[in-house]
Structures are given as C-alpha cells and as structure tokens.
Short mmCIF file of N, CA and C in Angstrom, two decimals:
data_model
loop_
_atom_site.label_atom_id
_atom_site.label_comp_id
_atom_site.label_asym_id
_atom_site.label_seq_id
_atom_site.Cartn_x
_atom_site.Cartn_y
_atom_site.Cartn_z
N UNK A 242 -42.09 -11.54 -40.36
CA UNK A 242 -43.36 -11.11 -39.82
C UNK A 242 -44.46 -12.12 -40.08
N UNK A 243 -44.23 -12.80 -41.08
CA UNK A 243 -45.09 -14.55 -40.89
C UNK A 243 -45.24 -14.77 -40.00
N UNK A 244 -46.71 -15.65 -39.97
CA UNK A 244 -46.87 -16.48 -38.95
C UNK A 244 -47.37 -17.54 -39.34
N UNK A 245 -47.47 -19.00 -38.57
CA UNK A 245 -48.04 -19.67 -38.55
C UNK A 245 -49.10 -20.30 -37.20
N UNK A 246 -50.23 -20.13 -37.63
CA UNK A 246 -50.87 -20.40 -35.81
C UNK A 246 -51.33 -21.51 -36.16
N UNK A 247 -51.62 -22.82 -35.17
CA UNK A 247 -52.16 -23.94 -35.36
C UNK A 247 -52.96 -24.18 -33.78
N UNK A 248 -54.35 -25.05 -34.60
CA UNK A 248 -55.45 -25.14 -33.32
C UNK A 248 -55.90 -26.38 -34.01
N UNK A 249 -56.85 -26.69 -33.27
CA UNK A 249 -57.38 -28.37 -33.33
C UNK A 249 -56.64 -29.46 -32.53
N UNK A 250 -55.71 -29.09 -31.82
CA UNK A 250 -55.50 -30.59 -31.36
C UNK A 250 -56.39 -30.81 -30.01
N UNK A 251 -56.25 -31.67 -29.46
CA UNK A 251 -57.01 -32.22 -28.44
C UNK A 251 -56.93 -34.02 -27.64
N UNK A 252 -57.07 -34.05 -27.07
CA UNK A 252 -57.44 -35.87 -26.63
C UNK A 252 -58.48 -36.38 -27.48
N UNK A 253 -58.29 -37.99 -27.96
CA UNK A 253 -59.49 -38.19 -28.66
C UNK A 253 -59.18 -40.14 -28.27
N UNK A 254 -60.20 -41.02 -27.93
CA UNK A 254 -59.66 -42.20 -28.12
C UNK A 254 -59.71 -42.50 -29.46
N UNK A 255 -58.84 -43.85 -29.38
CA UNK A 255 -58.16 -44.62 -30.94
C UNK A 255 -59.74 -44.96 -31.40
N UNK A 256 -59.31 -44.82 -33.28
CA UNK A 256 -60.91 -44.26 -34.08
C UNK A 256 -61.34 -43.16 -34.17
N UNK A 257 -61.25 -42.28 -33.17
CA UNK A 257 -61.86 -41.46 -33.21
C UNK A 257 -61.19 -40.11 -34.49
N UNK A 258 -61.39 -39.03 -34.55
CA UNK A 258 -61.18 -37.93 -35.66
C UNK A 258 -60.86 -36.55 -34.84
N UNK A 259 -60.18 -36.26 -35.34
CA UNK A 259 -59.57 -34.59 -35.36
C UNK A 259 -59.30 -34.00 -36.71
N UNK A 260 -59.67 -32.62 -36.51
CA UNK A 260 -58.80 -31.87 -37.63
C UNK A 260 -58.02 -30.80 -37.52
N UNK A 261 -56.99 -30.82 -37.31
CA UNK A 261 -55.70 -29.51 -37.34
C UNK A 261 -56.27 -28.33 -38.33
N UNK A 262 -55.78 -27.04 -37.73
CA UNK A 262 -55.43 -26.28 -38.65
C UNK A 262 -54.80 -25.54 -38.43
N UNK A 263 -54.14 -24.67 -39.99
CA UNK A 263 -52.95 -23.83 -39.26
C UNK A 263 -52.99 -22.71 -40.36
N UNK A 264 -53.16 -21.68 -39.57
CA UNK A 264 -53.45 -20.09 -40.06
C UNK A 264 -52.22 -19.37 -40.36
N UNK A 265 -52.27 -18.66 -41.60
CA UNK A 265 -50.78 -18.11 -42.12
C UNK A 265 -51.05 -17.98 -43.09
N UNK A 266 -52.28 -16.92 -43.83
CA UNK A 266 -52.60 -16.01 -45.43
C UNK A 266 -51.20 -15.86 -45.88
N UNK A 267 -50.49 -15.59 -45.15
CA UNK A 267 -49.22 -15.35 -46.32
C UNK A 267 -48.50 -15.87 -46.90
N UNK A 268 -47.98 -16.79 -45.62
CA UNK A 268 -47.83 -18.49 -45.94
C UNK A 268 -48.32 -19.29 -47.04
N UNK A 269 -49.72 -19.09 -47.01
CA UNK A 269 -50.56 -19.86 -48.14
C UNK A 269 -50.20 -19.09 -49.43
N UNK A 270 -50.06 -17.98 -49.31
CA UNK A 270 -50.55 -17.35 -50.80
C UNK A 270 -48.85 -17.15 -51.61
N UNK A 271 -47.44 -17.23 -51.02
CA UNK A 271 -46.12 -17.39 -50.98
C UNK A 271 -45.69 -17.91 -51.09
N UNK A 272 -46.03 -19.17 -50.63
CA UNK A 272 -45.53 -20.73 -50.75
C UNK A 272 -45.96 -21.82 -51.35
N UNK A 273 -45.10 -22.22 -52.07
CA UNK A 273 -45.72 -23.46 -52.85
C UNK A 273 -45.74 -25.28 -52.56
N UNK A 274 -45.24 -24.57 -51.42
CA UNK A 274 -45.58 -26.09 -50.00
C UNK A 274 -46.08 -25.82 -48.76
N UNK A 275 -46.89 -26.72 -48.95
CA UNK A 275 -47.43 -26.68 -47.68
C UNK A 275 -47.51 -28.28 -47.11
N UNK A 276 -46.85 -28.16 -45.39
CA UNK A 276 -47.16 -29.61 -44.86
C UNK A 276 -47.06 -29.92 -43.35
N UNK A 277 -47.40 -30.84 -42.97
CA UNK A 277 -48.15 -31.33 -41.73
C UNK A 277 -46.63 -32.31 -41.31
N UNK A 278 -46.17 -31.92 -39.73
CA UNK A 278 -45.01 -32.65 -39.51
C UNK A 278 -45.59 -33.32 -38.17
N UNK A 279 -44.83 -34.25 -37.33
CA UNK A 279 -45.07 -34.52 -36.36
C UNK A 279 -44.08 -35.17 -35.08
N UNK A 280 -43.88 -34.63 -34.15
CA UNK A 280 -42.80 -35.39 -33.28
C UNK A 280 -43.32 -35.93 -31.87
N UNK A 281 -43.05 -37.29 -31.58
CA UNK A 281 -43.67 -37.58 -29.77
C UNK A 281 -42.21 -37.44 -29.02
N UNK A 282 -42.66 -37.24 -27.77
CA UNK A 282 -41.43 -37.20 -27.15
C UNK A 282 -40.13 -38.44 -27.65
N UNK A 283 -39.10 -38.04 -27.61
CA UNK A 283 -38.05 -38.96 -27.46
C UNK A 283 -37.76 -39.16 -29.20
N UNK A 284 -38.49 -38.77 -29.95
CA UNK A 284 -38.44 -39.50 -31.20
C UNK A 284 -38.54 -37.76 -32.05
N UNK A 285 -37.39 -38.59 -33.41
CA UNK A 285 -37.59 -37.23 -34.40
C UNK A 285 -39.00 -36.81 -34.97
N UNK A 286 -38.68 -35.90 -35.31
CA UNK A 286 -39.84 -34.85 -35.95
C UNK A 286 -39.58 -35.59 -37.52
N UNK A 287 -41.36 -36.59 -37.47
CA UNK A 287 -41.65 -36.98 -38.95
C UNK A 287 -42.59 -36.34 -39.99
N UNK A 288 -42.67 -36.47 -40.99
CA UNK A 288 -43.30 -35.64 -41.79
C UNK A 288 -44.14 -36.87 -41.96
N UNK A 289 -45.60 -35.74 -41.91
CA UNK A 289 -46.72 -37.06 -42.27
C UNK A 289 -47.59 -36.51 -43.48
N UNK A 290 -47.51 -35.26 -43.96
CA UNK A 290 -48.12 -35.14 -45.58
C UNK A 290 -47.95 -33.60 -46.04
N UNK A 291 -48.04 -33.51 -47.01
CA UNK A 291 -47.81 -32.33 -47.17
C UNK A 291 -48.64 -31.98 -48.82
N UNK A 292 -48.84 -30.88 -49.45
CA UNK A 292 -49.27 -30.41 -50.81
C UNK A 292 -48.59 -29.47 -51.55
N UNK A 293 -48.40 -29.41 -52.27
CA UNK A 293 -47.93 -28.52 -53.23
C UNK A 293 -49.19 -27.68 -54.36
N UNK A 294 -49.33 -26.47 -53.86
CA UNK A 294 -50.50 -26.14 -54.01
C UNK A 294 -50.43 -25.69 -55.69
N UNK A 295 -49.80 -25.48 -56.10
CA UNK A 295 -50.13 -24.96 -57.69
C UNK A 295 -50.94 -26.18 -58.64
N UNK A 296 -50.74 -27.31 -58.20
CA UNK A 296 -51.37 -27.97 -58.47
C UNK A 296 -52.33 -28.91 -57.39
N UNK A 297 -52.41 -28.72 -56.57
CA UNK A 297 -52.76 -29.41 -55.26
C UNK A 297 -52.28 -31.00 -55.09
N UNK A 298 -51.31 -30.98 -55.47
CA UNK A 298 -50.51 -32.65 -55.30
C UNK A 298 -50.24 -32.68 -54.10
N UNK A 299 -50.61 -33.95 -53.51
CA UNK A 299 -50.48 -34.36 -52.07
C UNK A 299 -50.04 -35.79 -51.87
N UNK A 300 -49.30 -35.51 -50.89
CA UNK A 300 -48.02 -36.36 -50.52
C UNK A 300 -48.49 -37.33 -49.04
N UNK A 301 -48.04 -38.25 -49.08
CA UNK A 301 -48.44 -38.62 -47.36
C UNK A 301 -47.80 -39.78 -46.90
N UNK A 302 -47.09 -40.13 -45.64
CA UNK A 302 -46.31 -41.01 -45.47
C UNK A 302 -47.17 -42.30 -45.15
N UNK A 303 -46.37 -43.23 -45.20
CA UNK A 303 -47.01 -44.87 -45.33
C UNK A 303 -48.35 -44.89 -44.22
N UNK A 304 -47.39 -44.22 -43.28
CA UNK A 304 -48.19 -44.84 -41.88
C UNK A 304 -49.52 -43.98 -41.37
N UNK A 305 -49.63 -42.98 -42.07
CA UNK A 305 -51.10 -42.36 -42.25
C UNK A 305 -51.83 -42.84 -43.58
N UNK A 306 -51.81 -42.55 -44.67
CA UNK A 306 -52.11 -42.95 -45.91
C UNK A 306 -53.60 -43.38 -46.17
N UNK A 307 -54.58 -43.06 -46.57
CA UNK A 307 -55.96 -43.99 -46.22
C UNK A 307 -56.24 -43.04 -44.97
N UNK A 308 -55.73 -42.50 -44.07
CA UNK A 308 -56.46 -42.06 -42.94
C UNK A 308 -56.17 -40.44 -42.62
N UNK A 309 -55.14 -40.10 -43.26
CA UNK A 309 -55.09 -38.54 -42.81
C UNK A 309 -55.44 -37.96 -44.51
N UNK A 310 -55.67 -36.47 -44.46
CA UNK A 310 -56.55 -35.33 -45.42
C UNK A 310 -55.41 -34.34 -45.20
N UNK A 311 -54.69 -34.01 -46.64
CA UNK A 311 -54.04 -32.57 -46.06
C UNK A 311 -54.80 -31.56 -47.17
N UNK A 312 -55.52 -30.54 -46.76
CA UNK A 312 -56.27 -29.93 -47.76
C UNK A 312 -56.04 -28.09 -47.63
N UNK A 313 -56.50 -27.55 -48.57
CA UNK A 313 -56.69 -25.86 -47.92
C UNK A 313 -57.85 -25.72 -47.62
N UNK A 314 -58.36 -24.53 -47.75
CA UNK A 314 -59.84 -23.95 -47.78
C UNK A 314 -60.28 -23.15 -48.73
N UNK A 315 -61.76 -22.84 -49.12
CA UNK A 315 -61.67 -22.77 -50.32
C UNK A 315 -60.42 -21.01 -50.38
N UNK A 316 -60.47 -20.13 -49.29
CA UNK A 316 -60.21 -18.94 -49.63
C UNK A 316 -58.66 -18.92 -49.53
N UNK A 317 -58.22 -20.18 -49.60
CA UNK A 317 -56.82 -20.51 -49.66
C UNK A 317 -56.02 -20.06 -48.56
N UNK A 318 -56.46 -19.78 -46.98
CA UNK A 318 -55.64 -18.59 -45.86
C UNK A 318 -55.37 -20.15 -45.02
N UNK A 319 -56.22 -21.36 -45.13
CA UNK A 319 -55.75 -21.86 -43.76
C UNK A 319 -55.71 -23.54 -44.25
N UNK A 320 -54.59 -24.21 -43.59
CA UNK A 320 -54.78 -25.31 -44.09
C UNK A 320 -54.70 -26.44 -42.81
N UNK A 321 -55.07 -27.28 -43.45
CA UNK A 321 -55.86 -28.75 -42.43
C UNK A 321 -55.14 -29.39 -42.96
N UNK A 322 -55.39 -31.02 -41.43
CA UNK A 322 -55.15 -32.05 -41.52
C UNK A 322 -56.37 -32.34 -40.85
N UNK A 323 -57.64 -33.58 -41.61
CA UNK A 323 -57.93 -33.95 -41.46
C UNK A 323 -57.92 -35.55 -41.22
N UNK A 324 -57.44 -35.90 -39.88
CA UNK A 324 -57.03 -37.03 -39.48
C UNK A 324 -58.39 -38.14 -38.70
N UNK A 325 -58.49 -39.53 -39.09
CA UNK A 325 -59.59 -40.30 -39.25
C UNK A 325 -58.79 -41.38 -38.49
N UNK A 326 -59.72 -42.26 -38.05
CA UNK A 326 -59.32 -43.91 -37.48
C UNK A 326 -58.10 -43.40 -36.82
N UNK A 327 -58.20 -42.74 -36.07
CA UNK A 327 -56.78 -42.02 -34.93
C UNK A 327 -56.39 -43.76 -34.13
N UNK A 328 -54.99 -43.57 -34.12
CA UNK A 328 -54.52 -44.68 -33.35
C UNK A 328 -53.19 -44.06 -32.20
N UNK A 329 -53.48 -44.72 -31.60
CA UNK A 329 -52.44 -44.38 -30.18
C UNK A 329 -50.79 -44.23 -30.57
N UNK A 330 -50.10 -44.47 -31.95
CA UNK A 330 -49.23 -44.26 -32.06
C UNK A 330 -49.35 -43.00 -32.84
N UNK A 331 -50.51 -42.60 -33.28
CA UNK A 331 -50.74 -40.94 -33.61
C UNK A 331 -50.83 -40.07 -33.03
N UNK A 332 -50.24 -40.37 -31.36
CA UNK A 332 -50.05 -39.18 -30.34
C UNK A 332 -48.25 -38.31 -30.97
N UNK A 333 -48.59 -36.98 -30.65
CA UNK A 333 -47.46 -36.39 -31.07
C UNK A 333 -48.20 -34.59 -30.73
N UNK A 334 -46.77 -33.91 -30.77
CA UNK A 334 -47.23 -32.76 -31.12
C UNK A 334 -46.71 -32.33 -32.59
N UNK A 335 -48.08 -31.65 -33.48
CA UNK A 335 -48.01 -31.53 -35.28
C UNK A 335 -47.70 -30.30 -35.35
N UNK A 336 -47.49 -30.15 -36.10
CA UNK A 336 -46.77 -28.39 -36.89
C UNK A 336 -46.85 -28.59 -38.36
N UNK A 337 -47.15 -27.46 -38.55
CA UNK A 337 -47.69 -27.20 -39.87
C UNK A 337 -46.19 -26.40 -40.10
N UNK A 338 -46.42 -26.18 -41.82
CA UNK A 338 -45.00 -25.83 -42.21
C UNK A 338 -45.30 -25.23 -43.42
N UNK A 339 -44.82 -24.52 -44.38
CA UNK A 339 -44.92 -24.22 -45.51
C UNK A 339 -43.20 -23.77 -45.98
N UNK A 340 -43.07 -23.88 -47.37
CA UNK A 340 -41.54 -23.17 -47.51
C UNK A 340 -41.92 -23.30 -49.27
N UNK A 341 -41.02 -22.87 -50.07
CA UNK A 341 -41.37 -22.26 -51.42
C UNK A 341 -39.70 -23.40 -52.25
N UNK A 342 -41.04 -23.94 -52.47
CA UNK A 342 -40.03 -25.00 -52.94
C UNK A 342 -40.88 -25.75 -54.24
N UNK A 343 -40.11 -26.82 -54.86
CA UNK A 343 -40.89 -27.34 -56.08
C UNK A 343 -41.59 -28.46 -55.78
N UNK A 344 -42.42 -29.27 -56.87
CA UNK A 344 -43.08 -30.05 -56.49
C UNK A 344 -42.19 -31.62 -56.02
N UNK A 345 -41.08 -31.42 -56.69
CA UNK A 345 -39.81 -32.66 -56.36
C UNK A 345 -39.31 -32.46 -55.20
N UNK A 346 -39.42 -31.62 -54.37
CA UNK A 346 -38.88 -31.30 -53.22
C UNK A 346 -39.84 -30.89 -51.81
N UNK A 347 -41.36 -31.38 -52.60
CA UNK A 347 -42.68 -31.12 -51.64
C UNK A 347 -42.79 -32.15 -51.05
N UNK A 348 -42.14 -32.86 -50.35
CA UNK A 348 -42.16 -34.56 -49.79
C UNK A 348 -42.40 -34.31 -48.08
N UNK A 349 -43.08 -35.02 -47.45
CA UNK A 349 -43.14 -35.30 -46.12
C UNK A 349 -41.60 -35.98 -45.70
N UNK A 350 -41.13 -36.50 -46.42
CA UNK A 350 -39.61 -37.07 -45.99
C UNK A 350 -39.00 -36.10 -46.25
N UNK A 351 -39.14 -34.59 -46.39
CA UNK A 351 -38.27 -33.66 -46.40
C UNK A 351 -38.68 -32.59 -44.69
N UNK A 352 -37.38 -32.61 -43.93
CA UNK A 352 -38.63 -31.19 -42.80
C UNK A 352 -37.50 -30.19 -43.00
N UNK A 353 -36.76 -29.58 -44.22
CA UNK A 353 -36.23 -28.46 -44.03
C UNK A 353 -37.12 -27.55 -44.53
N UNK A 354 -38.30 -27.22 -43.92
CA UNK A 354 -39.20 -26.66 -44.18
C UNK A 354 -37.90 -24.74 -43.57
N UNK A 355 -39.11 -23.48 -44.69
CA UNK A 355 -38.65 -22.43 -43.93
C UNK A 355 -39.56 -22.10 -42.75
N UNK A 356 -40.55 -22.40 -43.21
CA UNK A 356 -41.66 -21.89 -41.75
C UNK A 356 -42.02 -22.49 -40.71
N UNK A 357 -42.23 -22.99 -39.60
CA UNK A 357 -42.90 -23.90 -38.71
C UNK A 357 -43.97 -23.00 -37.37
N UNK A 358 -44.86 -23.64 -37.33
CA UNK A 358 -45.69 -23.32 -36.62
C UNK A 358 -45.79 -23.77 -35.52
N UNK A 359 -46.51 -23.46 -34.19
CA UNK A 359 -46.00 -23.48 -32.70
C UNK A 359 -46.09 -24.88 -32.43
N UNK A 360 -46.94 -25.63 -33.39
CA UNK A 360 -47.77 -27.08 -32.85
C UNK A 360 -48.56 -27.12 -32.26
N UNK A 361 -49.38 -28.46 -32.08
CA UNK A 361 -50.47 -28.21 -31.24
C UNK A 361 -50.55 -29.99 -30.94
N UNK A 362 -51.33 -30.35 -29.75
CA UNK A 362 -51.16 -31.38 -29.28
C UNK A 362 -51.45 -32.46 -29.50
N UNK A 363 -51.11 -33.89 -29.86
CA UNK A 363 -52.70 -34.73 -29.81
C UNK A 363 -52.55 -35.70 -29.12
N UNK A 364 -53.28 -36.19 -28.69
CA UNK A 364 -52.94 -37.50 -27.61
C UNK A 364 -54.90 -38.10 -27.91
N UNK A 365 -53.94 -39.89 -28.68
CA UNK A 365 -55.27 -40.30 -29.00
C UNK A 365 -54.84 -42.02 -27.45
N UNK A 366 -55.67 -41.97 -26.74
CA UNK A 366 -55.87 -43.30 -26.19
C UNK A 366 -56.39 -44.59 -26.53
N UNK A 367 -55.88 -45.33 -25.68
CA UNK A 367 -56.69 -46.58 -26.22
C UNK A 367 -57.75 -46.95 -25.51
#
C-alpha cells in the first residue's frame, strides 16, 4: 500500500537547475535508504545518490558529485534531488527509491532497491 510519487521534472537548458521530489511518509519514516536512480533510453538504470537517513550519510556517483543534493525535509515525508549546472547527458527519466537496508549497502551502485517510484522526466538541452 506504499507509495512513491515523484514531481519536478521538466525541460531545462544545460546550467540550468531542477529539483525532484518524491512523496512516500512511509517510505521515509520505514526505511533506512533512501535514493535517486536514473535511466535514458537505450541505457541501464544508474544510480546517482542516495542517503541513509539514521545518520544522513550521502552517497553520490562520480558523474554528478559537486552538482546534485540528495536531502529530506525538515518533516522527514518527502525527499529531493536537488540538481545544479544540469548538462545534456543529465537527460533521463529519475525514480526515487527507498528500501531498509544498512548503511554498507546504501550505495547508488546498488538499484535492488524494494520501492521505486513512477519517475519523472528530465530533458536538459544544449
């Protein structure tokens, strides 16, 4: 009976900023991962950051690093990706994820996530 809903995506040109988010109180308050995945056509579904909230340790792959935010809010129900200096190979559709796992196993190079959310779009131009 979980859910995960995700909104924020949109068109944006390269530089420019978006921020994802993805709704799921239960999710948040159950799980002790939470993370941000991403797939473009033709190509696998990569993990680009994720947190482990008991301590808020956050994870993030090379090729965002410096430019994407994976955060909650303060009332802990919804969590973001705040993504910066958008570049044209940061088109994809993202999904948010959560699953109850440890902090050794909270990795963006992991997507056997249990939860996934519908995705939502982004397409940054040049």
């Amino acid at each position: 009976q979980v859910q995960l809903v995700e909104s924020g995506g949109g068109s944006v040109q390269a530089g420019g900023s978006l921020r994802l988010s993805c709704a799921g109180s239960s999710i948040v308050y159950s799980n002790y991962c939470l993370g941000w995945f991403r797939q473009a056509p033709g190509k696998n579904r990569e993990g680009v950051a994720t947190i482990h909230t008991p301590g808020s340790t956050t994870y993030y792959a090379t090729s965002v690093k410096g430019r994407f935010s994976i955060y909650r809010d303060n009332a802990k129900t919804t969590l973001y990706l705040q993504m910066n200096s958008l570049k044209p190979e940061d088109t994809a559709m993202y999904y948010c994820a959560a699953d109850n796992r440890s902090r050794l196993r909270c990795s963006p190079e992991l997507t056997d996530f249990g939860y996934w959310g519908q995705g939502t779009q982004v397409n940054v131009s040049s």
